[in-house]
Amino acid sequence: MARMIAPSLLSADFGHLADAVEMVNRSEADWFHIDVMDGHFVPNLSMGFPVIRAVAEDARKPLDIHLMIERPDDYIDRFCTEARASVLTVHYEACTHLHRTLQHIRQHQVMTGVALNPHTPVSVLEEILPEADLVLLMSVNPGFGGQKFIPSVLRKVEKLKNEILRLGLSTLVEVDGGVGLGNCAALFEAGADVLVCGNAVFSAENPEDVIRQMKR
Ligand code: DX5
Ligand code: ZN
């Protein structure tokens, strides 16, 4: 089972973003997690194409882009080309034609991701799991970094992993929100493959060391 760490740049010091990117390049982290918010799907705004393009220029690891936006279809082509996504995740709650949306992402040879808000049950994925290379389980209500982990998500991770194994799929399970040294072992144990961490990494005195410890 993969045990990957994807630091979320949302918690980085935006005045020194290049340093944060370099830190992640140097570290044992696997992916860059990039949070895109539109002020509609979530009550916050974050970064757009100019910032992501600048990150992509310097990043030497894959970009895992998490779209917390309404009408993601309007921007898929640009996220897959200009923003150089390796994984592009859309929210189940934001997509009326999720199958079409995932096919659109796959046409770009980009990994497809589906995110579920904390209130959305894993069972809604039954018909779409084969089209998803990754499922992102939100373990906080999306919109902000630095929130408290919702403990019931641990059981949700187990449930999802069991379903993936039952269907013989290789879909990755990603957990996003409130993840840190205190819960990473339990999450990997429950079946998570990728852990996103913002605050736990970027507010640490030694971010690289936190990433190293989380992977152990
Ligand atoms: C929240 C974002 C997360 C966030 C995680 O809406 O999707 O990726 O940056 O930050 P922490 O790890 O601080 O909860
Ligand atoms: Zn995220």
Short mmCIF file of C-alpha atoms and ligand atoms in Angstrom, two decimals:
data_model
loop_
_atom_site.label_atom_id
_atom_site.label_comp_id
_atom_site.label_asym_id
_atom_site.label_seq_id
_atom_site.Cartn_x
_atom_site.Cartn_y
_atom_site.Cartn_z
CA MET A 1 0.00 0.00 0.00
CA ALA A 2 1.21 3.47 -0.87
CA ARG A 3 1.97 5.80 2.03
CA MET A 4 2.15 9.17 0.43
CA ILE A 5 2.25 12.68 1.83
CA ALA A 6 0.95 15.70 -0.07
CA PRO A 7 1.72 19.00 1.69
CA SER A 8 -0.99 21.59 1.05
CA LEU A 9 0.48 24.88 -0.14
CA LEU A 10 -2.58 26.69 1.24
CA SER A 11 -0.78 26.83 4.59
CA ALA A 12 2.52 28.06 3.12
CA ASP A 13 3.80 31.61 3.51
CA PHE A 14 2.59 33.13 0.22
CA GLY A 15 5.17 35.88 0.52
CA HIS A 16 7.84 33.21 0.15
CA LEU A 17 6.02 30.63 -1.94
CA ALA A 18 9.15 29.67 -3.87
CA ASP A 19 10.83 28.64 -0.60
CA ALA A 20 7.86 26.43 0.28
CA VAL A 21 8.01 24.77 -3.14
CA GLU A 22 11.75 24.19 -2.73
CA MET A 23 11.19 22.68 0.73
CA VAL A 24 8.65 20.21 -0.68
CA ASN A 25 11.03 19.38 -3.56
CA ARG A 26 13.82 18.61 -1.08
CA SER A 27 11.62 16.69 1.35
CA GLU A 28 10.33 13.11 1.29
CA ALA A 29 6.86 14.38 0.29
CA ASP A 30 5.32 12.72 -2.75
CA TRP A 31 2.99 15.32 -4.25
CA PHE A 32 2.14 19.01 -4.03
CA HIS A 33 -1.48 19.48 -2.90
CA ILE A 34 -3.03 22.62 -4.39
CA ASP A 35 -6.38 23.90 -3.14
CA VAL A 36 -8.49 25.96 -5.52
CA MET A 37 -11.53 27.77 -4.05
CA ASP A 38 -14.09 29.93 -5.83
CA GLY A 39 -15.96 31.68 -3.00
CA HIS A 40 -19.16 29.83 -4.02
CA PHE A 41 -18.67 26.12 -3.43
CA VAL A 42 -16.74 27.05 -0.30
CA PRO A 43 -16.82 30.35 1.62
CA ASN A 44 -13.25 31.29 0.73
CA LEU A 45 -10.99 32.18 -2.20
CA SER A 46 -7.50 30.79 -2.70
CA MET A 47 -5.23 30.65 -5.74
CA GLY A 48 -5.77 30.66 -9.48
CA PHE A 49 -3.82 30.03 -12.66
CA PRO A 50 -0.99 32.60 -12.35
CA VAL A 51 0.04 31.26 -8.93
CA ILE A 52 -0.32 27.60 -9.91
CA ARG A 53 1.70 28.19 -13.10
CA ALA A 54 4.49 29.68 -10.99
CA VAL A 55 4.42 26.65 -8.66
CA ALA A 56 4.42 24.26 -11.63
CA GLU A 57 7.54 25.96 -13.02
CA ASP A 58 9.56 25.07 -9.91
CA ALA A 59 7.84 21.86 -8.74
CA ARG A 60 9.75 18.64 -9.28
CA LYS A 61 6.91 16.46 -7.96
CA PRO A 62 3.38 15.86 -9.29
CA LEU A 63 0.68 18.49 -8.70
CA ASP A 64 -2.42 17.13 -6.96
CA ILE A 65 -5.03 19.81 -7.64
CA HIS A 66 -8.19 19.87 -5.48
CA LEU A 67 -10.97 21.92 -7.03
CA MET A 68 -13.41 23.29 -4.48
CA ILE A 69 -15.34 25.13 -7.16
CA GLU A 70 -18.74 25.09 -8.82
CA ARG A 71 -18.87 24.24 -12.55
CA PRO A 72 -15.43 22.61 -12.60
CA ASP A 73 -16.07 21.47 -16.20
CA ASP A 74 -15.48 25.02 -17.42
CA TYR A 75 -11.84 24.87 -16.28
CA ILE A 76 -10.74 21.25 -16.72
CA ASP A 77 -8.79 21.86 -19.93
CA ARG A 78 -6.81 24.70 -18.34
CA PHE A 79 -6.05 22.79 -15.13
CA CYS A 80 -4.82 19.83 -17.17
CA THR A 81 -2.62 21.86 -19.53
CA GLU A 82 -1.63 25.31 -18.21
CA ALA A 83 -1.68 24.28 -14.53
CA ARG A 84 -0.02 20.90 -15.30
CA ALA A 85 -2.18 18.79 -12.97
CA SER A 86 -1.10 15.17 -12.50
CA VAL A 87 -4.19 14.48 -10.39
CA LEU A 88 -7.32 16.60 -10.80
CA THR A 89 -10.01 16.20 -8.13
CA VAL A 90 -13.55 17.54 -8.39
CA HIS A 91 -16.22 17.45 -5.69
CA TYR A 92 -19.04 14.93 -6.00
CA GLU A 93 -21.34 17.65 -4.62
CA ALA A 94 -20.41 20.07 -7.43
CA CYS A 95 -20.89 17.75 -10.43
CA THR A 96 -24.25 16.98 -12.04
CA HIS A 97 -22.62 14.83 -14.73
CA LEU A 98 -19.72 13.38 -12.78
CA HIS A 99 -19.10 10.54 -15.24
CA ARG A 100 -18.70 13.02 -18.10
CA THR A 101 -16.45 15.22 -15.97
CA LEU A 102 -14.11 12.33 -15.12
CA GLN A 103 -13.98 11.21 -18.76
CA HIS A 104 -13.02 14.75 -19.71
CA ILE A 105 -10.12 14.68 -17.22
CA ARG A 106 -9.02 11.24 -18.46
CA GLN A 107 -8.88 12.50 -22.05
CA HIS A 108 -5.92 14.58 -20.89
CA GLN A 109 -4.17 11.50 -19.41
CA VAL A 110 -4.52 13.13 -16.01
CA MET A 111 -5.50 11.06 -12.95
CA THR A 112 -9.14 11.53 -11.95
CA GLY A 113 -10.17 12.34 -8.38
CA VAL A 114 -13.56 12.59 -6.68
CA ALA A 115 -13.83 14.41 -3.34
CA LEU A 116 -16.56 13.83 -0.76
CA ASN A 117 -17.55 16.37 1.87
CA PRO A 118 -17.80 15.02 5.44
CA HIS A 119 -21.60 14.57 5.17
CA THR A 120 -21.54 12.66 1.89
CA PRO A 121 -21.57 8.87 2.32
CA VAL A 122 -19.11 6.61 0.51
CA SER A 123 -22.09 4.65 -0.91
CA VAL A 124 -22.77 7.38 -3.52
CA LEU A 125 -19.60 6.28 -5.31
CA GLU A 126 -20.91 2.81 -6.16
CA GLU A 127 -21.38 3.43 -9.89
CA ILE A 128 -18.46 5.81 -10.40
CA LEU A 129 -15.56 4.16 -8.53
CA PRO A 130 -14.11 2.47 -11.65
CA GLU A 131 -13.75 5.91 -13.26
CA ALA A 132 -11.88 7.37 -10.28
CA ASP A 133 -8.13 6.96 -9.85
CA LEU A 134 -8.43 8.60 -6.44
CA VAL A 135 -11.12 9.40 -3.89
CA LEU A 136 -10.47 12.30 -1.54
CA LEU A 137 -12.31 12.13 1.78
CA MET A 138 -12.65 15.53 3.41
CA SER A 139 -11.98 15.24 7.12
CA VAL A 140 -12.92 18.89 7.79
CA ASN A 141 -15.52 21.07 6.08
CA PRO A 142 -13.65 22.39 3.05
CA GLY A 143 -12.60 26.02 2.76
CA PHE A 144 -9.88 26.61 5.32
CA GLY A 145 -6.63 25.14 6.55
CA GLY A 146 -5.89 24.52 10.21
CA GLN A 147 -9.24 22.98 11.24
CA LYS A 148 -9.84 20.04 13.58
CA PHE A 149 -10.00 16.49 12.18
CA ILE A 150 -13.50 14.89 12.23
CA PRO A 151 -12.86 11.49 13.88
CA SER A 152 -15.73 9.62 12.14
CA VAL A 153 -13.80 9.90 8.87
CA LEU A 154 -11.54 7.10 10.09
CA ARG A 155 -14.40 4.61 9.68
CA LYS A 156 -15.24 6.13 6.32
CA VAL A 157 -11.67 5.42 5.16
CA GLU A 158 -12.06 1.75 6.15
CA LYS A 159 -15.41 1.48 4.41
CA LEU A 160 -14.08 3.00 1.20
CA LYS A 161 -10.93 0.90 1.19
CA ASN A 162 -12.97 -2.29 1.66
CA GLU A 163 -15.22 -1.36 -1.24
CA ILE A 164 -12.21 -0.64 -3.50
CA LEU A 165 -10.67 -4.01 -2.61
CA ARG A 166 -14.00 -5.82 -3.06
CA LEU A 167 -14.28 -4.43 -6.59
CA GLY A 168 -10.65 -5.30 -7.35
CA LEU A 169 -9.80 -1.66 -8.13
CA SER A 170 -6.60 0.26 -7.45
CA THR A 171 -8.24 3.60 -6.63
CA LEU A 172 -6.17 5.60 -4.14
CA VAL A 173 -7.73 6.87 -0.91
CA GLU A 174 -6.69 10.40 0.08
CA VAL A 175 -7.62 12.13 3.34
CA ASP A 176 -7.63 15.92 3.56
CA GLY A 177 -8.07 18.15 6.61
CA GLY A 178 -6.70 18.22 10.12
CA VAL A 179 -4.11 15.53 9.41
CA GLY A 180 -0.87 15.52 11.38
CA LEU A 181 1.51 13.46 13.46
CA GLY A 182 -1.25 12.58 15.94
CA ASN A 183 -3.50 10.75 13.46
CA CYS A 184 -1.40 9.83 10.42
CA ALA A 185 -0.56 6.30 11.63
CA ALA A 186 -4.22 5.48 12.31
CA LEU A 187 -5.22 6.84 8.90
CA PHE A 188 -2.62 4.80 7.02
CA GLU A 189 -3.65 1.79 9.10
CA ALA A 190 -7.32 2.34 8.16
CA GLY A 191 -6.41 2.25 4.47
CA ALA A 192 -5.43 5.77 3.43
CA ASP A 193 -2.84 5.95 0.63
CA VAL A 194 -2.30 9.71 0.51
CA LEU A 195 -2.46 12.16 3.40
CA VAL A 196 -2.78 15.88 2.75
CA CYS A 197 -1.31 18.11 5.42
CA GLY A 198 -1.18 21.85 5.54
CA ASN A 199 -0.95 23.32 8.97
CA ALA A 200 0.86 20.33 10.52
CA VAL A 201 3.71 20.77 8.04
CA PHE A 202 3.92 24.50 7.41
CA SER A 203 3.49 25.67 10.99
CA ALA A 204 6.21 23.29 12.17
CA GLU A 205 9.67 24.54 13.01
CA ASN A 206 11.12 21.81 10.83
CA PRO A 207 8.58 20.96 8.08
CA GLU A 208 10.84 18.43 6.37
CA ASP A 209 11.20 16.51 9.60
CA VAL A 210 7.41 16.36 10.11
CA ILE A 211 7.02 14.97 6.57
CA ARG A 212 9.74 12.38 7.27
CA GLN A 213 8.07 11.33 10.53
CA MET A 214 4.63 11.08 8.91
CA LYS A 215 5.94 8.67 6.29
CA ARG A 216 7.37 6.33 8.93
C1 DX5 B 1 -9.30 22.53 3.12
C2 DX5 B 1 -8.30 22.08 2.09
C3 DX5 B 1 -7.15 21.36 2.68
C4 DX5 B 1 -6.36 22.18 3.68
C5 DX5 B 1 -5.73 21.23 4.64
O1 DX5 B 1 -10.45 22.99 2.52
O2 DX5 B 1 -8.89 21.20 1.15
O3 DX5 B 1 -6.29 20.82 1.70
O4 DX5 B 1 -5.39 22.99 3.11
O5 DX5 B 1 -5.11 21.96 5.64
P1 DX5 B 1 -4.88 21.38 7.11
O6 DX5 B 1 -3.97 20.19 6.97
O7 DX5 B 1 -4.27 22.50 7.83
O8 DX5 B 1 -6.23 20.97 7.64
ZN ZN B 2 -7.43 20.07 -0.25
#
